[in-house]
Short mmCIF file of C-alpha atoms in Angstrom, two decimals:
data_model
loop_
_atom_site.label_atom_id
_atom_site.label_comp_id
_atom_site.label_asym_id
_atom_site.label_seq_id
_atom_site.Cartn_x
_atom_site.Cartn_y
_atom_site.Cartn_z
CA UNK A 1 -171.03 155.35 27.71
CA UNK A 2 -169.03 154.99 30.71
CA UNK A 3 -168.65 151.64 32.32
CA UNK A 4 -167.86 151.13 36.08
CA UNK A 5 -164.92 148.63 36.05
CA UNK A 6 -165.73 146.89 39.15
CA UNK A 7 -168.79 146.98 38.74
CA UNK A 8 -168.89 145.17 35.55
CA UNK A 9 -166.53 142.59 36.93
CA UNK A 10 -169.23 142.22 39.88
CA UNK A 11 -171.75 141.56 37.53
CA UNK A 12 -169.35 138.37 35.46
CA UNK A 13 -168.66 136.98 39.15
CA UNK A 14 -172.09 137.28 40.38
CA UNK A 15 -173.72 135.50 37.06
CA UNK A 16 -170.85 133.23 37.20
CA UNK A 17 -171.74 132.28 41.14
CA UNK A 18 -175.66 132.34 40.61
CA UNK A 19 -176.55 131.52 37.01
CA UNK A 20 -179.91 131.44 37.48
CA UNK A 21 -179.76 135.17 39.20
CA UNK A 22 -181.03 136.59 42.74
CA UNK A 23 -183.48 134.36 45.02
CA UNK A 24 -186.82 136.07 44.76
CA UNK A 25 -187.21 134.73 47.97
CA UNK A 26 -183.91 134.84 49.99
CA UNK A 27 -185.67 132.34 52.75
CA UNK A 28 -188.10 129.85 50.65
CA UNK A 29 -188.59 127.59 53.86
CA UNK A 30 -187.70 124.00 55.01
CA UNK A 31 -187.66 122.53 51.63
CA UNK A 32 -184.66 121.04 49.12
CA UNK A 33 -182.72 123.37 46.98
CA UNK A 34 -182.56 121.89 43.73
CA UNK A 35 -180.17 123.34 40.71
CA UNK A 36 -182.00 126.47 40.61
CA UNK A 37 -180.51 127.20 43.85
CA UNK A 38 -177.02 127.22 42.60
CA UNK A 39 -174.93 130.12 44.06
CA UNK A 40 -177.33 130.39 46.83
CA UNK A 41 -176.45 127.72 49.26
CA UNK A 42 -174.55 128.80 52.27
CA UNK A 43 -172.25 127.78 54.77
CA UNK A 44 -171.28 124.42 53.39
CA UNK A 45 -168.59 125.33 51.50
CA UNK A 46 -166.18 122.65 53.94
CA UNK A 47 -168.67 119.98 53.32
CA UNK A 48 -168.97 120.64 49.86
CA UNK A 49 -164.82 121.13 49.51
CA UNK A 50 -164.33 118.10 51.10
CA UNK A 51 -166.75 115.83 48.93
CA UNK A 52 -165.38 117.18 45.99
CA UNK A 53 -162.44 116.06 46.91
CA UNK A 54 -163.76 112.49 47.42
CA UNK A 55 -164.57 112.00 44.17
CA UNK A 56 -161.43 113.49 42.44
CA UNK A 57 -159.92 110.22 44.24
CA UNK A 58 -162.82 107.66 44.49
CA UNK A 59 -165.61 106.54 42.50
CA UNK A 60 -168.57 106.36 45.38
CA UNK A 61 -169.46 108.91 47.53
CA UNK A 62 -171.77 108.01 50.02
CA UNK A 63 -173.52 111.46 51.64
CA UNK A 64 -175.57 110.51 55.29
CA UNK A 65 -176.79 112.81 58.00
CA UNK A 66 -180.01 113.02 59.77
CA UNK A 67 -183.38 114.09 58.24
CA UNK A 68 -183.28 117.81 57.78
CA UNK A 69 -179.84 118.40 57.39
CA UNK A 70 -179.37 119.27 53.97
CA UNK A 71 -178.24 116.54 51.89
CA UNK A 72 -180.25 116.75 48.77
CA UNK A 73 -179.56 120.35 48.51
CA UNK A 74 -176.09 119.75 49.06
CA UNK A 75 -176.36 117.84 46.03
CA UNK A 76 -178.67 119.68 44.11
CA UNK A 77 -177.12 122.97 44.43
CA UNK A 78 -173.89 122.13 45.43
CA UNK A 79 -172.28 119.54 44.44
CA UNK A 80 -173.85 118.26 40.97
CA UNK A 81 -172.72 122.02 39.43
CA UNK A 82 -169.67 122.23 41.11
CA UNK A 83 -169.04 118.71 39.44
CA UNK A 84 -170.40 120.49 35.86
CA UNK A 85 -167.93 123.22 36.35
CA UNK A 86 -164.70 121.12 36.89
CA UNK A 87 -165.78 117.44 35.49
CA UNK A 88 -164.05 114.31 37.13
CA UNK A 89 -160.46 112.94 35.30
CA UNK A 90 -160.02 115.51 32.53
CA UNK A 91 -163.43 115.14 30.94
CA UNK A 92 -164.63 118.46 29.31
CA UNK A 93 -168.44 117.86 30.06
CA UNK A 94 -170.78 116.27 32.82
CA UNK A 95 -174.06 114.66 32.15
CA UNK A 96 -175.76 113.85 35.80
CA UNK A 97 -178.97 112.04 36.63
CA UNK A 98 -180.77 112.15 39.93
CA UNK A 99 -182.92 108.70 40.81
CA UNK A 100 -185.48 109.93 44.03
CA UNK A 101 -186.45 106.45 45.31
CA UNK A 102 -190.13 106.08 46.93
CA UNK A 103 -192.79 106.83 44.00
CA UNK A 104 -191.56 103.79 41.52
CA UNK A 105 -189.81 100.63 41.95
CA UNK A 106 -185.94 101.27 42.47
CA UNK A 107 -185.08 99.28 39.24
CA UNK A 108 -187.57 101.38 36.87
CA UNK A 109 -186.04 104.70 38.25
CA UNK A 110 -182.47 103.29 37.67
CA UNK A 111 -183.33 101.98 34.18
CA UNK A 112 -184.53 105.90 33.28
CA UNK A 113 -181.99 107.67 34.58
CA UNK A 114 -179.01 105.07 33.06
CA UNK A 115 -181.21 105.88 29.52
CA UNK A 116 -179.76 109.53 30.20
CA UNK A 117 -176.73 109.44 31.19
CA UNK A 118 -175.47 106.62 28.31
CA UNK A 119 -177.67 108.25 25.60
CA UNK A 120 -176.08 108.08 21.72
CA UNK A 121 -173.64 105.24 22.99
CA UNK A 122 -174.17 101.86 21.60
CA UNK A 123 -174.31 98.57 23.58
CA UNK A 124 -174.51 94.80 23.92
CA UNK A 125 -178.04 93.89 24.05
CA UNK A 126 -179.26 92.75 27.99
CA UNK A 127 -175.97 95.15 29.11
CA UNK A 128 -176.42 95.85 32.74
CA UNK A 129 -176.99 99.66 34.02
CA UNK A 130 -173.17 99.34 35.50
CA UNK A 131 -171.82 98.12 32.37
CA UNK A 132 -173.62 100.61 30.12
CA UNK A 133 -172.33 103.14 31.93
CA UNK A 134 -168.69 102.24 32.23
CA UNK A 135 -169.04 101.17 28.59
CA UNK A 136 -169.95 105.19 27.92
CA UNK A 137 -167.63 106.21 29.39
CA UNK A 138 -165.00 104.99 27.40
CA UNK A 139 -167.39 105.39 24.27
CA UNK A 140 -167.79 109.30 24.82
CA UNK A 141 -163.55 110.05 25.46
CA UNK A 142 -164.79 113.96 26.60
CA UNK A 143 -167.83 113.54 28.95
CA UNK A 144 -168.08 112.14 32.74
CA UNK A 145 -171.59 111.12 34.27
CA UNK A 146 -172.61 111.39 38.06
CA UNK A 147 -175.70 109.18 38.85
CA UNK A 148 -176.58 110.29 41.86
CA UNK A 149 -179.82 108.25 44.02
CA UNK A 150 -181.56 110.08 46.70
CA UNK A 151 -182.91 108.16 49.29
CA UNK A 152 -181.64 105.11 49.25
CA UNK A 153 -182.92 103.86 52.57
CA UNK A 154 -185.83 103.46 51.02
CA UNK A 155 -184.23 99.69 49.47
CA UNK A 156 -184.90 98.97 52.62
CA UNK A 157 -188.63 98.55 52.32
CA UNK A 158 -188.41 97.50 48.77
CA UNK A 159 -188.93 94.22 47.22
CA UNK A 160 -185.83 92.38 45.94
CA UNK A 161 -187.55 92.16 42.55
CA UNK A 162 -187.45 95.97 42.49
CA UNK A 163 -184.36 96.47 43.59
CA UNK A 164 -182.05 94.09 42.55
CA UNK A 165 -180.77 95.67 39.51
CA UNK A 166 -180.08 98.96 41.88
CA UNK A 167 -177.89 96.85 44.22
CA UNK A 168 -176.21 95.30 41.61
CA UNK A 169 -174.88 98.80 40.20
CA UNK A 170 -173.86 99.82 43.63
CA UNK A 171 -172.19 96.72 44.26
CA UNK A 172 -169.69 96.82 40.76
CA UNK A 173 -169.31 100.81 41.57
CA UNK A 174 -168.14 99.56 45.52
CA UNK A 175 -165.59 97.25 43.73
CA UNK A 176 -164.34 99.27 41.23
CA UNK A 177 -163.20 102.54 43.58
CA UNK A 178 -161.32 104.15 40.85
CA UNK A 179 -163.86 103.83 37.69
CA UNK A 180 -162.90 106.55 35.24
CA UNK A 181 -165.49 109.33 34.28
CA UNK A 182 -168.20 107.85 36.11
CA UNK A 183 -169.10 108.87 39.66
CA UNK A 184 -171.73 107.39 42.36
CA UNK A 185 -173.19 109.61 44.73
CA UNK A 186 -175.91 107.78 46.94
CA UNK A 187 -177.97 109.98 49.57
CA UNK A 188 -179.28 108.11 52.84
CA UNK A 189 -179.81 108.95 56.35
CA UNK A 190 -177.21 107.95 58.61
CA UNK A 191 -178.72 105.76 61.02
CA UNK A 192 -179.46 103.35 58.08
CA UNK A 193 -176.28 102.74 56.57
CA UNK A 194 -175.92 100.13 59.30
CA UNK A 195 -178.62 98.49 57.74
CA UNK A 196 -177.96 98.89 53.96
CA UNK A 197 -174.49 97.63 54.32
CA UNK A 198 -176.07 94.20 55.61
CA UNK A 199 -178.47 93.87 52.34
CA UNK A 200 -175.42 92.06 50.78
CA UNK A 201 -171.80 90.88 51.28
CA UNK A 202 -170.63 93.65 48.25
CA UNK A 203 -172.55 96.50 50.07
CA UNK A 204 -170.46 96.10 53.86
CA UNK A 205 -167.99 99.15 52.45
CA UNK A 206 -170.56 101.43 52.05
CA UNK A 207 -169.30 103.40 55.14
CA UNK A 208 -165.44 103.53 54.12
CA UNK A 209 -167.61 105.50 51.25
CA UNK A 210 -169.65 107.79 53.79
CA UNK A 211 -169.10 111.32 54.30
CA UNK A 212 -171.22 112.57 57.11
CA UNK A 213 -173.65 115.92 56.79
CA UNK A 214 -173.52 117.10 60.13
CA UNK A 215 -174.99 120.44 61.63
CA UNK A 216 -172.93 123.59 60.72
CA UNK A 217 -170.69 124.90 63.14
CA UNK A 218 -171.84 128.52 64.70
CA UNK A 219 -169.81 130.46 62.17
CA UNK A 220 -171.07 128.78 58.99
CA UNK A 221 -174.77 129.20 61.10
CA UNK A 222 -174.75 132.93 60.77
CA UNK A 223 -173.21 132.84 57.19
CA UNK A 224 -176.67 130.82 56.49
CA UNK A 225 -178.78 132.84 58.33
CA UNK A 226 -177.32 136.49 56.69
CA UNK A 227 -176.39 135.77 53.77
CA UNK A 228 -179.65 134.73 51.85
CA UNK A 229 -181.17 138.47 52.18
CA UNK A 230 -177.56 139.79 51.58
CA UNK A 231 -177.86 137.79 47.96
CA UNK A 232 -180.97 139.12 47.46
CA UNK A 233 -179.77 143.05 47.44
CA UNK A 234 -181.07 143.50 51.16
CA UNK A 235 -179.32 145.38 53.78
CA UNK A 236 -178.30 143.18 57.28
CA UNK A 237 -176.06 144.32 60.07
CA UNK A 238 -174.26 141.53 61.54
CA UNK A 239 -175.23 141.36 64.90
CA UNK A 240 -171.89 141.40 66.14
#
């Protein structure tokens, strides 16, 4: 049997970029990628290069833009298995958990997803989410964890009974900027940050955290527009 060389190695590289294969549907509508999507998010590679980068150096990562823009798929599809790929401070492995605030109290969604991410690892009793995690961390010498919480303007309209626990976390993560193999990633719309900051006096360096979503420029626009069909096996001319 003879095997095409390059086409073989086309193959590896194109299950390596998109493990979960073509898009059936190269243009699924306004909705958020999730992990499915890996491989098939384009024109945010700078955004997602430079966010990556963040979080080789600091702890918190604080992604804003406008409704629309693309932040939970940057996350979803982007930057969660980019993180899986190439784990934070020599870890081998990355175990990730992503809190979507709005259907349960913030503290109930926090207490699930900490249950994850610090699963086998033994603790004080009554340890808070912040210190289980750290405390896994150090427990489990080979694995990193991302929590990442989507949404977090919603805290806004929460009551403090329901989202203490939340602000607490985000608080210890703000103060400890270099936490080893364990990364924040909060989601939030950018004209609210003003407002989270002010919740309390640990939360006002949120935006030395932020790393805006804006729109793409015009070349990264037509890499978005022609490249989903050109993933999917179909033909396109560039215009140009």
């Amino acid at each position: 049997v003879r095997v095409d060389e390059a086409g073989l190695v086309a193959l590896f590289e194109e299950g390596a970029t998109r493990p979960y294969g073509r898009p059936r549907r190269p243009y699924p509508g306004p909705h958020a990628y999730g992990p499915e999507e890996e491989g098939v998010l384009f024109g945010r590679d700078a955004d997602l290069d430079r966010m990556l980068q963040h979080l080789r150096a600091e702890s918190t990562l604080v992604i804003s833009g406008q409704p629309g823009a693309g932040k939970t798929s940057l996350l979803c599809a982007g930057l969660l298995p980019a993180l899986a790929g190439d784990p934070p401070d020599g870890r081998f492995e990355l175990r990730s958990a992503v809190v979507r605030l709005g259907t349960e109290p913030a503290d109930e969604l926090l207490e699930r997803a900490v249950v994850t991410l610090t699963e086998g690892c033994p603790f004080e009793p009554e340890a808070a989410p912040v210190a289980r995690l750290l405390q896994a961390a150090e427990v489990a010498t080979s694995r990193a964890s991302v929590l990442a919480i989507d949404g977090l303007e919603r805290l806004l309209d929460a009551e403090e009974a329901e989202r203490a626990q939340t602000l607490d976390l985000i608080e210890a993560m703000l103060a400890q900027p270099k936490a080893r193999a364990v990364r924040l990633v909060l989601v939030t719309e950018s004209d609210r940050l003003e407002d989270l900051s002010a919740l309390r006096p640990g939360l006002l360096t949120l935006g030395s955290s932020m790393r805006l979503l804006a729109q793409p420029p015009v070349s990264a626009a037509r890499e978005i527009a022609l490249s989903p069909a050109r993933s999917a096996g179909i033909e396109v001319r560039d215009p140009d």
